[in-house]
Amino acid sequence: MLSRKATCKSHGEDSSYFLGWQEYEKNPHDPVRNPSGIIQLGLAENQLSFDLLESWIAKNQEPIGFMKKGGSIFRELALFQDYRGLPAFKKELSEYMAAIRQDKVRFDPNNIVLTAGSTSANEALMFCLAEAGEAFLVPTPYYPGFDRDLKWRTGVEIVPIQSSSVNNFRIIPSALEEAYQHAQKLHLKVKGLFITNPSNPLGTTLSSHELDHLINFAIDKNIHIVSDEIYSGTVFDSPRFISIMEALKKKNLENTTIWSRVHIVSSLSKDFGLPGFRIGMIYSNSETLIAAATKMSSFGLVSSQSQFLLSRILGDKKFTRKYIMENRKRLKSRRKMLVSGLQKYGIRCLENNAGLFCWIDMRCLLSSYTFEAEMELWRRIIFKYGLNISPGSSFHCPEPGWFRICFSNMSEETLDLAVRRIKALVDSSAPNAC
């Protein structure tokens, strides 16, 4: 017999977001071995600049062999390390975070908690900030994995902040208040706001006005803000990215109580394209939270070997500057390729300036304006046209007909094939549907 936690259905793996992955894994596309297989457009993974990292590795063999100044440090790395992390790595990570944010804000390495990916960071924050049965307000649409990361083991509830395509899914003050009042009606104590900036799935950055609304709201309600900024290094076009910390400084709030109630989640998985290394982190100005989250991090540590190698990569400032600039260029070019291809066939994409994906409008292909019709279309796309794209309902989008397409986890040839398959889908629909 297993525990209720082990057997409960709240993990979220029955979401169409994850079911699409399962179908892909049964029949993955390969240009040679399985050209008619399903193309994975549901994976937000950055493979566009991997050659830059591989080139650095080829030229810097010493850290790969766990060597330092000609001597081996294998024994040092293999033996027990303080779970607070290697100081050298945290220093380089803090400087990289500042560089991504154009040095508008600085980060204290002592305020960083290392975690095994951002999933662990998000869950640890929920354990630290809320009791089971308390709630966080989350703007829609949001990443389907949050139903697992924030809720599954913690018992924390998510109350959605509704949005609309009328204003391109922007956050407005009235929606914040409506979500808060809805939580009150459900007898849920609201502990904070959980935002994703840049947004997954929208690929947009929050404006200074939106950040001001969020900060003012958190001050008024005396609640926390968690800002998931794992896509901050993927901003490839204007407007520029504004971190929640920069917004706080601009309002001169460093010496107020809100300063210690704002927390950042980041990682090296998206911008640096290293999800397999499981490098996540929490940043906070609250000493109490940092102490608690550090204790919790012992359940999901980052290996010393990973920290050592990445401290050397991030410490090469000439390389990281080149990587940041070139990666942005490649993301912008790849996004343009997808958007221009879809536009030819009448499929509109939300204007975005960040991320590894586009939020596309396929309402013209729905048989009716319902979520049932969206799921019907999603099944056609997967099983008839061999494309795993993620339906908006899995992201809790309040409107049917929106889908997320990822563009940075495949070759140009595969993306071109995916666009041609979408053309076939459009051509098979009602005349002039799009």
GROMACS .gro file of C-alpha atoms in nm:
model
  434
    1MET     CA    1   0.000   0.000   0.000
    2LEU     CA    2   0.121   0.349  -0.089
    3SER     CA    3   0.056   0.687   0.070
    4ARG     CA    4  -0.218   0.921  -0.047
    5LYS     CA    5   0.049   1.151  -0.186
    6ALA     CA    6   0.194   0.873  -0.400
    7THR     CA    7  -0.143   0.774  -0.542
    8CYS     CA    8  -0.317   1.112  -0.578
    9LYS     CA    9  -0.400   1.247  -0.923
   10SER     CA   10  -0.285   1.605  -0.868
   11HIS     CA   11   0.058   1.564  -1.033
   12GLY     CA   12  -0.080   1.701  -1.359
   13GLU     CA   13   0.071   1.436  -1.588
   14ASP     CA   14  -0.273   1.378  -1.742
   15SER     CA   15  -0.259   1.729  -1.892
   16SER     CA   16  -0.265   1.741  -2.273
   17TYR     CA   17   0.073   1.916  -2.243
   18PHE     CA   18   0.233   1.598  -2.109
   19LEU     CA   19   0.013   1.361  -2.311
   20GLY     CA   20   0.149   1.522  -2.628
   21TRP     CA   21   0.500   1.436  -2.515
   22GLN     CA   22   0.396   1.074  -2.460
   23GLU     CA   23   0.262   1.049  -2.815
   24TYR     CA   24   0.583   1.200  -2.951
   25GLU     CA   25   0.796   0.948  -2.762
   26LYS     CA   26   0.599   0.662  -2.920
   27ASN     CA   27   0.670   0.788  -3.272
   28PRO     CA   28   0.952   1.047  -3.280
   29HIS     CA   29   1.041   1.212  -3.608
   30ASP     CA   30   1.384   1.141  -3.751
   31PRO     CA   31   1.477   1.276  -4.096
   32VAL     CA   32   1.635   0.942  -4.192
   33ARG     CA   33   1.492   0.664  -3.976
   34ASN     CA   34   1.137   0.796  -3.930
   35PRO     CA   35   1.063   1.095  -4.159
   36SER     CA   36   0.686   1.065  -4.109
   37GLY     CA   37   0.713   1.061  -3.729
   38ILE     CA   38   0.583   1.326  -3.489
   39ILE     CA   39   0.788   1.647  -3.475
   40GLN     CA   40   0.849   1.771  -3.121
   41LEU     CA   41   0.726   2.130  -3.107
   42GLY     CA   42   0.633   2.107  -2.740
   43LEU     CA   43   0.983   2.113  -2.590
   44ALA     CA   44   1.117   2.453  -2.481
   45GLU     CA   45   1.483   2.366  -2.517
   46ASN     CA   46   1.752   2.589  -2.663
   47GLN     CA   47   1.979   2.395  -2.899
   48LEU     CA   48   2.062   2.687  -3.129
   49SER     CA   49   2.393   2.786  -2.968
   50PHE     CA   50   2.523   2.450  -2.853
   51ASP     CA   51   2.811   2.474  -3.101
   52LEU     CA   52   2.945   2.774  -2.908
   53LEU     CA   53   2.956   2.573  -2.586
   54GLU     CA   54   3.111   2.274  -2.762
   55SER     CA   55   3.375   2.500  -2.912
   56TRP     CA   56   3.461   2.637  -2.567
   57ILE     CA   57   3.488   2.283  -2.430
   58ALA     CA   58   3.719   2.180  -2.715
   59LYS     CA   59   3.951   2.471  -2.639
   60ASN     CA   60   3.941   2.430  -2.259
   61GLN     CA   61   4.013   2.070  -2.173
   62GLU     CA   62   4.151   2.139  -1.825
   63PRO     CA   63   3.813   2.184  -1.647
   64ILE     CA   64   3.670   1.881  -1.830
   65GLY     CA   65   3.945   1.671  -1.671
   66PHE     CA   66   3.881   1.838  -1.332
   67MET     CA   67   4.219   2.005  -1.347
   68LYS     CA   68   4.315   2.339  -1.200
   69LYS     CA   69   4.650   2.508  -1.257
   70GLY     CA   70   4.787   2.180  -1.389
   71GLY     CA   71   4.686   1.970  -1.089
   72SER     CA   72   4.393   1.736  -1.039
   73ILE     CA   73   4.108   1.845  -0.814
   74PHE     CA   74   3.905   1.530  -0.876
   75ARG     CA   75   3.943   1.415  -0.516
   76GLU     CA   76   3.838   1.755  -0.382
   77LEU     CA   77   3.523   1.758  -0.598
   78ALA     CA   78   3.438   1.395  -0.533
   79LEU     CA   79   3.440   1.426  -0.154
   80PHE     CA   80   3.168   1.593   0.055
   81GLN     CA   81   3.101   1.959  -0.021
   82ASP     CA   82   2.910   2.220   0.175
   83TYR     CA   83   2.551   2.210   0.044
   84ARG     CA   84   2.551   2.589   0.020
   85GLY     CA   85   2.748   2.545  -0.302
   86LEU     CA   86   3.095   2.632  -0.429
   87PRO     CA   87   3.168   3.001  -0.358
   88ALA     CA   88   3.343   3.041  -0.694
   89PHE     CA   89   3.038   2.917  -0.882
   90LYS     CA   90   2.792   3.136  -0.691
   91LYS     CA   91   3.013   3.438  -0.758
   92GLU     CA   92   3.022   3.372  -1.133
   93LEU     CA   93   2.650   3.294  -1.138
   94SER     CA   94   2.566   3.624  -0.966
   95GLU     CA   95   2.779   3.815  -1.219
   96TYR     CA   96   2.616   3.631  -1.510
   97MET     CA   97   2.270   3.720  -1.375
   98ALA     CA   98   2.373   4.086  -1.362
   99ALA     CA   99   2.510   4.074  -1.718
  100ILE     CA  100   2.185   3.925  -1.851
  101ARG     CA  101   2.003   4.219  -1.689
  102GLN     CA  102   2.246   4.469  -1.848
  103ASP     CA  103   2.402   4.536  -1.506
  104LYS     CA  104   2.095   4.733  -1.399
  105VAL     CA  105   2.098   4.531  -1.076
  106ARG     CA  106   2.366   4.350  -0.878
  107PHE     CA  107   2.330   4.019  -0.698
  108ASP     CA  108   2.495   3.913  -0.374
  109PRO     CA  109   2.630   3.555  -0.401
  110ASN     CA  110   2.539   3.501  -0.034
  111ASN     CA  111   2.172   3.548  -0.124
  112ILE     CA  112   2.171   3.262  -0.375
  113VAL     CA  113   2.039   2.913  -0.298
  114LEU     CA  114   2.138   2.650  -0.554
  115THR     CA  115   1.877   2.389  -0.649
  116ALA     CA  116   1.852   2.098  -0.890
  117GLY     CA  117   1.674   2.300  -1.159
  118SER     CA  118   1.404   2.565  -1.134
  119THR     CA  119   1.140   2.299  -1.058
  120SER     CA  120   1.309   2.237  -0.722
  121ALA     CA  121   1.349   2.611  -0.667
  122ASN     CA  122   0.979   2.678  -0.721
  123GLU     CA  123   0.870   2.398  -0.492
  124ALA     CA  124   1.115   2.500  -0.219
  125LEU     CA  125   0.979   2.854  -0.228
  126MET     CA  126   0.623   2.729  -0.190
  127PHE     CA  127   0.725   2.522   0.113
  128CYS     CA  128   0.896   2.829   0.261
  129LEU     CA  129   0.625   3.086   0.190
  130ALA     CA  130   0.291   2.909   0.232
  131GLU     CA  131   0.108   2.644   0.428
  132ALA     CA  132  -0.098   2.371   0.261
  133GLY     CA  133  -0.432   2.522   0.167
  134GLU     CA  134  -0.296   2.874   0.120
  135ALA     CA  135  -0.275   3.029  -0.225
  136PHE     CA  136  -0.065   3.209  -0.483
  137LEU     CA  137  -0.216   3.421  -0.759
  138VAL     CA  138  -0.074   3.328  -1.101
  139PRO     CA  139  -0.137   3.517  -1.429
  140THR     CA  140  -0.283   3.312  -1.712
  141PRO     CA  141  -0.177   3.157  -1.938
  142TYR     CA  142   0.095   2.984  -1.736
  143TYR     CA  143   0.334   2.688  -1.770
  144PRO     CA  144   0.145   2.358  -1.713
  145GLY     CA  145   0.424   2.225  -1.492
  146PHE     CA  146   0.334   2.480  -1.223
  147ASP     CA  147   0.034   2.262  -1.133
  148ARG     CA  148   0.294   2.005  -1.032
  149ASP     CA  149   0.579   2.228  -0.908
  150LEU     CA  150   0.374   2.464  -0.693
  151LYS     CA  151   0.086   2.240  -0.581
  152TRP     CA  152   0.151   1.867  -0.587
  153ARG     CA  153   0.362   1.804  -0.277
  154THR     CA  154   0.313   2.140  -0.104
  155GLY     CA  155  -0.067   2.150  -0.100
  156VAL     CA  156  -0.055   2.515  -0.207
  157GLU     CA  157  -0.343   2.632  -0.427
  158ILE     CA  158  -0.318   2.832  -0.750
  159VAL     CA  159  -0.577   3.102  -0.815
  160PRO     CA  160  -0.557   3.224  -1.177
  161ILE     CA  161  -0.532   3.591  -1.270
  162GLN     CA  162  -0.744   3.604  -1.584
  163SER     CA  163  -0.627   3.771  -1.903
  164SER     CA  164  -0.756   3.839  -2.252
  165SER     CA  165  -0.629   3.841  -2.610
  166VAL     CA  166  -0.798   4.180  -2.648
  167ASN     CA  167  -0.493   4.340  -2.481
  168ASN     CA  168  -0.247   4.062  -2.575
  169PHE     CA  169  -0.284   3.888  -2.237
  170ARG     CA  170  -0.138   4.178  -2.039
  171ILE     CA  171  -0.181   4.196  -1.660
  172ILE     CA  172  -0.423   4.469  -1.548
  173PRO     CA  173  -0.500   4.591  -1.193
  174SER     CA  174  -0.867   4.492  -1.206
  175ALA     CA  175  -0.773   4.131  -1.286
  176LEU     CA  176  -0.539   4.122  -0.985
  177GLU     CA  177  -0.815   4.240  -0.754
  178GLU     CA  178  -1.070   4.001  -0.906
  179ALA     CA  179  -0.836   3.706  -0.848
  180TYR     CA  180  -0.773   3.817  -0.490
  181GLN     CA  181  -1.146   3.850  -0.419
  182HIS     CA  182  -1.211   3.511  -0.580
  183ALA     CA  183  -0.955   3.355  -0.343
  184GLN     CA  184  -1.132   3.523  -0.051
  185LYS     CA  185  -1.464   3.370  -0.160
  186LEU     CA  186  -1.295   3.030  -0.165
  187HIS     CA  187  -1.166   3.098   0.190
  188LEU     CA  188  -0.807   3.083   0.067
  189LYS     CA  189  -0.543   3.297   0.230
  190VAL     CA  190  -0.335   3.460  -0.043
  191LYS     CA  191   0.037   3.449   0.034
  192GLY     CA  192   0.174   3.592  -0.286
  193LEU     CA  193   0.190   3.655  -0.658
  194PHE     CA  194   0.378   3.412  -0.879
  195ILE     CA  195   0.481   3.569  -1.211
  196THR     CA  196   0.688   3.444  -1.505
  197ASN     CA  197   0.896   3.713  -1.672
  198PRO     CA  198   0.958   3.662  -1.962
  199SER     CA  199   0.634   3.470  -1.997
  200ASN     CA  200   0.602   3.105  -2.082
  201PRO     CA  201   0.400   3.054  -2.305
  202LEU     CA  202   0.357   3.411  -2.437
  203GLY     CA  203   0.724   3.492  -2.494
  204THR     CA  204   0.663   3.850  -2.379
  205THR     CA  205   0.831   4.058  -2.110
  206LEU     CA  206   0.642   4.250  -1.844
  207SER     CA  207   0.628   4.626  -1.898
  208SER     CA  208   0.737   4.873  -1.630
  209HIS     CA  209   0.368   4.961  -1.580
  210GLU     CA  210   0.275   4.596  -1.520
  211LEU     CA  211   0.561   4.554  -1.274
  212ASP     CA  212   0.451   4.871  -1.092
  213HIS     CA  213   0.096   4.732  -1.068
  214LEU     CA  214   0.226   4.403  -0.928
  215ILE     CA  215   0.455   4.570  -0.673
  216ASN     CA  216   0.186   4.813  -0.558
  217PHE     CA  217  -0.062   4.527  -0.527
  218ALA     CA  218   0.182   4.319  -0.319
  219ILE     CA  219   0.249   4.617  -0.092
  220ASP     CA  220  -0.122   4.686  -0.050
  221LYS     CA  221  -0.206   4.322   0.031
  222ASN     CA  222   0.114   4.259   0.232
  223ILE     CA  223   0.205   3.951   0.026
  224HIS     CA  224   0.511   3.805  -0.148
  225ILE     CA  225   0.614   3.817  -0.514
  226VAL     CA  226   0.796   3.525  -0.674
  227SER     CA  227   0.937   3.617  -1.013
  228ASP     CA  228   1.036   3.320  -1.231
  229GLU     CA  229   1.299   3.472  -1.460
  230ILE     CA  230   1.444   3.157  -1.618
  231TYR     CA  231   1.390   3.300  -1.970
  232SER     CA  232   1.563   3.633  -1.895
  233GLY     CA  233   1.859   3.542  -2.118
  234THR     CA  234   1.635   3.466  -2.416
  235VAL     CA  235   1.521   3.826  -2.477
  236PHE     CA  236   1.611   3.885  -2.841
  237ASP     CA  237   1.425   4.203  -2.928
  238SER     CA  238   1.289   4.523  -2.777
  239PRO     CA  239   1.148   4.612  -2.534
  240ARG     CA  240   1.431   4.512  -2.306
  241PHE     CA  241   1.387   4.286  -2.006
  242ILE     CA  242   1.319   4.451  -1.670
  243SER     CA  243   1.380   4.231  -1.367
  244ILE     CA  244   1.153   4.263  -1.065
  245MET     CA  245   1.462   4.371  -0.868
  246GLU     CA  246   1.527   4.656  -1.110
  247ALA     CA  247   1.164   4.764  -1.080
  248LEU     CA  248   1.196   4.770  -0.701
  249LYS     CA  249   1.513   4.978  -0.716
  250LYS     CA  250   1.354   5.222  -0.960
  251LYS     CA  251   1.080   5.283  -0.700
  252ASN     CA  252   1.344   5.324  -0.424
  253LEU     CA  253   1.202   5.036  -0.221
  254GLU     CA  254   1.530   4.881  -0.102
  255ASN     CA  255   1.475   4.985   0.260
  256THR     CA  256   1.109   4.889   0.282
  257THR     CA  257   0.944   4.564   0.386
  258ILE     CA  258   0.858   4.460   0.028
  259TRP     CA  259   1.232   4.431  -0.046
  260SER     CA  260   1.251   4.108   0.156
  261ARG     CA  261   0.922   3.974   0.017
  262VAL     CA  262   1.037   3.956  -0.346
  263HIS     CA  263   1.217   3.642  -0.462
  264ILE     CA  264   1.364   3.542  -0.799
  265VAL     CA  265   1.392   3.198  -0.956
  266SER     CA  266   1.648   3.148  -1.230
  267SER     CA  267   1.845   2.872  -1.400
  268LEU     CA  268   2.088   2.793  -1.681
  269SER     CA  269   1.844   2.561  -1.859
  270LYS     CA  270   1.684   2.799  -2.111
  271ASP     CA  271   1.922   3.078  -2.210
  272PHE     CA  272   2.237   2.867  -2.173
  273GLY     CA  273   2.067   2.553  -2.304
  274LEU     CA  274   2.184   2.324  -2.024
  275PRO     CA  275   1.872   2.158  -1.875
  276GLY     CA  276   2.060   1.833  -1.821
  277PHE     CA  277   2.298   2.000  -1.576
  278ARG     CA  278   2.003   2.082  -1.345
  279ILE     CA  279   2.123   2.426  -1.241
  280GLY     CA  280   1.850   2.624  -1.068
  281MET     CA  281   1.859   2.893  -0.806
  282ILE     CA  282   1.660   3.109  -0.568
  283TYR     CA  283   1.760   3.468  -0.504
  284SER     CA  284   1.614   3.663  -0.212
  285ASN     CA  285   1.699   3.953   0.015
  286SER     CA  286   1.534   3.773   0.306
  287GLU     CA  287   1.799   3.615   0.528
  288THR     CA  288   1.534   3.399   0.694
  289LEU     CA  289   1.410   3.261   0.363
  290ILE     CA  290   1.764   3.199   0.234
  291ALA     CA  291   1.845   3.002   0.551
  292ALA     CA  292   1.529   2.791   0.521
  293ALA     CA  293   1.562   2.733   0.145
  294THR     CA  294   1.926   2.634   0.187
  295LYS     CA  295   1.822   2.359   0.429
  296MET     CA  296   1.558   2.241   0.182
  297SER     CA  297   1.809   2.239  -0.103
  298SER     CA  298   1.977   1.936   0.054
  299PHE     CA  299   1.700   1.727  -0.108
  300GLY     CA  300   1.814   1.832  -0.455
  301LEU     CA  301   2.176   1.944  -0.470
  302VAL     CA  302   2.381   2.046  -0.772
  303SER     CA  303   2.689   1.828  -0.814
  304SER     CA  304   3.027   1.982  -0.734
  305GLN     CA  305   3.155   1.870  -1.074
  306SER     CA  306   2.881   2.067  -1.253
  307GLN     CA  307   2.946   2.373  -1.039
  308PHE     CA  308   3.320   2.359  -1.108
  309LEU     CA  309   3.283   2.326  -1.485
  310LEU     CA  310   3.021   2.599  -1.511
  311SER     CA  311   3.216   2.835  -1.287
  312ARG     CA  312   3.494   2.814  -1.545
  313ILE     CA  313   3.261   2.871  -1.838
  314LEU     CA  314   3.081   3.164  -1.675
  315GLY     CA  315   3.414   3.300  -1.553
  316ASP     CA  316   3.527   3.344  -1.914
  317LYS     CA  317   3.366   3.686  -1.952
  318LYS     CA  318   3.471   3.728  -2.316
  319PHE     CA  319   3.301   3.400  -2.402
  320THR     CA  320   2.981   3.470  -2.206
  321ARG     CA  321   2.944   3.814  -2.368
  322LYS     CA  322   2.984   3.656  -2.711
  323TYR     CA  323   2.742   3.377  -2.622
  324ILE     CA  324   2.472   3.615  -2.496
  325MET     CA  325   2.489   3.831  -2.809
  326GLU     CA  326   2.507   3.545  -3.060
  327ASN     CA  327   2.234   3.345  -2.888
  328ARG     CA  328   1.999   3.643  -2.906
  329LYS     CA  329   2.068   3.684  -3.278
  330ARG     CA  330   1.997   3.318  -3.346
  331LEU     CA  331   1.676   3.316  -3.143
  332LYS     CA  332   1.550   3.625  -3.327
  333SER     CA  333   1.632   3.472  -3.665
  334ARG     CA  334   1.464   3.142  -3.582
  335ARG     CA  335   1.153   3.313  -3.450
  336LYS     CA  336   1.133   3.517  -3.772
  337MET     CA  337   1.155   3.197  -3.977
  338LEU     CA  338   0.860   3.041  -3.793
  339VAL     CA  339   0.643   3.353  -3.787
  340SER     CA  340   0.693   3.441  -4.154
  341GLY     CA  341   0.622   3.081  -4.252
  342LEU     CA  342   0.297   3.068  -4.058
  343GLN     CA  343   0.183   3.411  -4.177
  344LYS     CA  344   0.187   3.286  -4.537
  345TYR     CA  345  -0.092   3.049  -4.445
  346GLY     CA  346  -0.298   3.290  -4.239
  347ILE     CA  347  -0.177   3.183  -3.892
  348ARG     CA  348  -0.104   3.481  -3.665
  349CYS     CA  349   0.151   3.481  -3.385
  350LEU     CA  350   0.137   3.701  -3.077
  351GLU     CA  351   0.408   3.966  -3.102
  352ASN     CA  352   0.686   3.852  -2.870
  353ASN     CA  353   1.041   3.952  -2.788
  354ALA     CA  354   1.167   3.658  -2.579
  355GLY     CA  355   1.149   3.287  -2.516
  356LEU     CA  356   1.200   2.973  -2.720
  357PHE     CA  357   0.848   2.962  -2.860
  358CYS     CA  358   0.560   3.152  -3.017
  359TRP     CA  359   0.200   3.180  -2.898
  360ILE     CA  360  -0.003   3.118  -3.211
  361ASP     CA  361  -0.366   3.194  -3.288
  362MET     CA  362  -0.543   2.895  -3.448
  363ARG     CA  363  -0.896   3.003  -3.364
  364CYS     CA  364  -0.972   3.015  -3.735
  365LEU     CA  365  -0.932   2.635  -3.747
  366LEU     CA  366  -1.175   2.555  -3.465
  367SER     CA  367  -1.500   2.383  -3.559
  368SER     CA  368  -1.664   2.585  -3.280
  369TYR     CA  369  -1.542   2.839  -3.026
  370THR     CA  370  -1.506   2.585  -2.742
  371PHE     CA  371  -1.232   2.406  -2.556
  372GLU     CA  372  -1.378   2.077  -2.681
  373ALA     CA  373  -1.312   2.199  -3.036
  374GLU     CA  374  -0.959   2.297  -2.933
  375MET     CA  375  -0.890   1.943  -2.810
  376GLU     CA  376  -1.038   1.802  -3.130
  377LEU     CA  377  -0.802   2.021  -3.332
  378TRP     CA  378  -0.508   1.925  -3.108
  379ARG     CA  379  -0.573   1.555  -3.168
  380ARG     CA  380  -0.587   1.613  -3.544
  381ILE     CA  381  -0.258   1.801  -3.534
  382ILE     CA  382  -0.083   1.521  -3.346
  383PHE     CA  383  -0.228   1.209  -3.504
  384LYS     CA  384  -0.293   1.322  -3.862
  385TYR     CA  385  -0.026   1.585  -3.919
  386GLY     CA  386   0.249   1.455  -3.688
  387LEU     CA  387   0.309   1.767  -3.480
  388ASN     CA  388   0.325   1.789  -3.102
  389ILE     CA  389   0.221   2.146  -3.024
  390SER     CA  390   0.078   2.240  -2.687
  391PRO     CA  391  -0.285   2.355  -2.664
  392GLY     CA  392  -0.368   2.675  -2.479
  393SER     CA  393  -0.605   2.497  -2.242
  394SER     CA  394  -0.309   2.309  -2.094
  395PHE     CA  395  -0.165   2.652  -2.005
  396HIS     CA  396  -0.499   2.753  -1.850
  397CYS     CA  397  -0.559   3.004  -2.129
  398PRO     CA  398  -0.907   3.152  -2.079
  399GLU     CA  399  -0.977   3.148  -2.455
  400PRO     CA  400  -0.982   2.841  -2.684
  401GLY     CA  401  -0.777   2.823  -3.002
  402TRP     CA  402  -0.432   2.936  -2.887
  403PHE     CA  403  -0.131   2.702  -2.907
  404ARG     CA  404   0.239   2.720  -2.815
  405ILE     CA  405   0.499   2.621  -3.075
  406CYS     CA  406   0.867   2.584  -2.979
  407PHE     CA  407   1.128   2.669  -3.243
  408SER     CA  408   1.473   2.630  -3.089
  409ASN     CA  409   1.499   2.254  -3.026
  410MET     CA  410   1.538   2.138  -3.387
  411SER     CA  411   1.718   2.205  -3.714
  412GLU     CA  412   1.597   2.461  -3.967
  413GLU     CA  413   1.505   2.174  -4.199
  414THR     CA  414   1.281   2.014  -3.937
  415LEU     CA  415   1.113   2.345  -3.855
  416ASP     CA  416   1.051   2.403  -4.225
  417LEU     CA  417   0.890   2.058  -4.247
  418ALA     CA  418   0.672   2.143  -3.945
  419VAL     CA  419   0.552   2.463  -4.114
  420ARG     CA  420   0.471   2.266  -4.430
  421ARG     CA  421   0.266   2.023  -4.222
  422ILE     CA  422   0.075   2.317  -4.074
  423LYS     CA  423   0.009   2.437  -4.430
  424ALA     CA  424  -0.141   2.096  -4.507
  425LEU     CA  425  -0.361   2.133  -4.198
  426VAL     CA  426  -0.481   2.477  -4.311
  427ASP     CA  427  -0.540   2.353  -4.666
  428SER     CA  428  -0.755   2.067  -4.537
  429SER     CA  429  -0.977   2.303  -4.340
  430ALA     CA  430  -1.277   2.499  -4.464
  431PRO     CA  431  -1.195   2.731  -4.759
  432ASN     CA  432  -1.058   3.067  -4.646
  433ALA     CA  433  -1.083   2.958  -4.281
  434CYS     CA  434  -0.768   3.153  -4.199
   0.00000   0.00000   0.00000
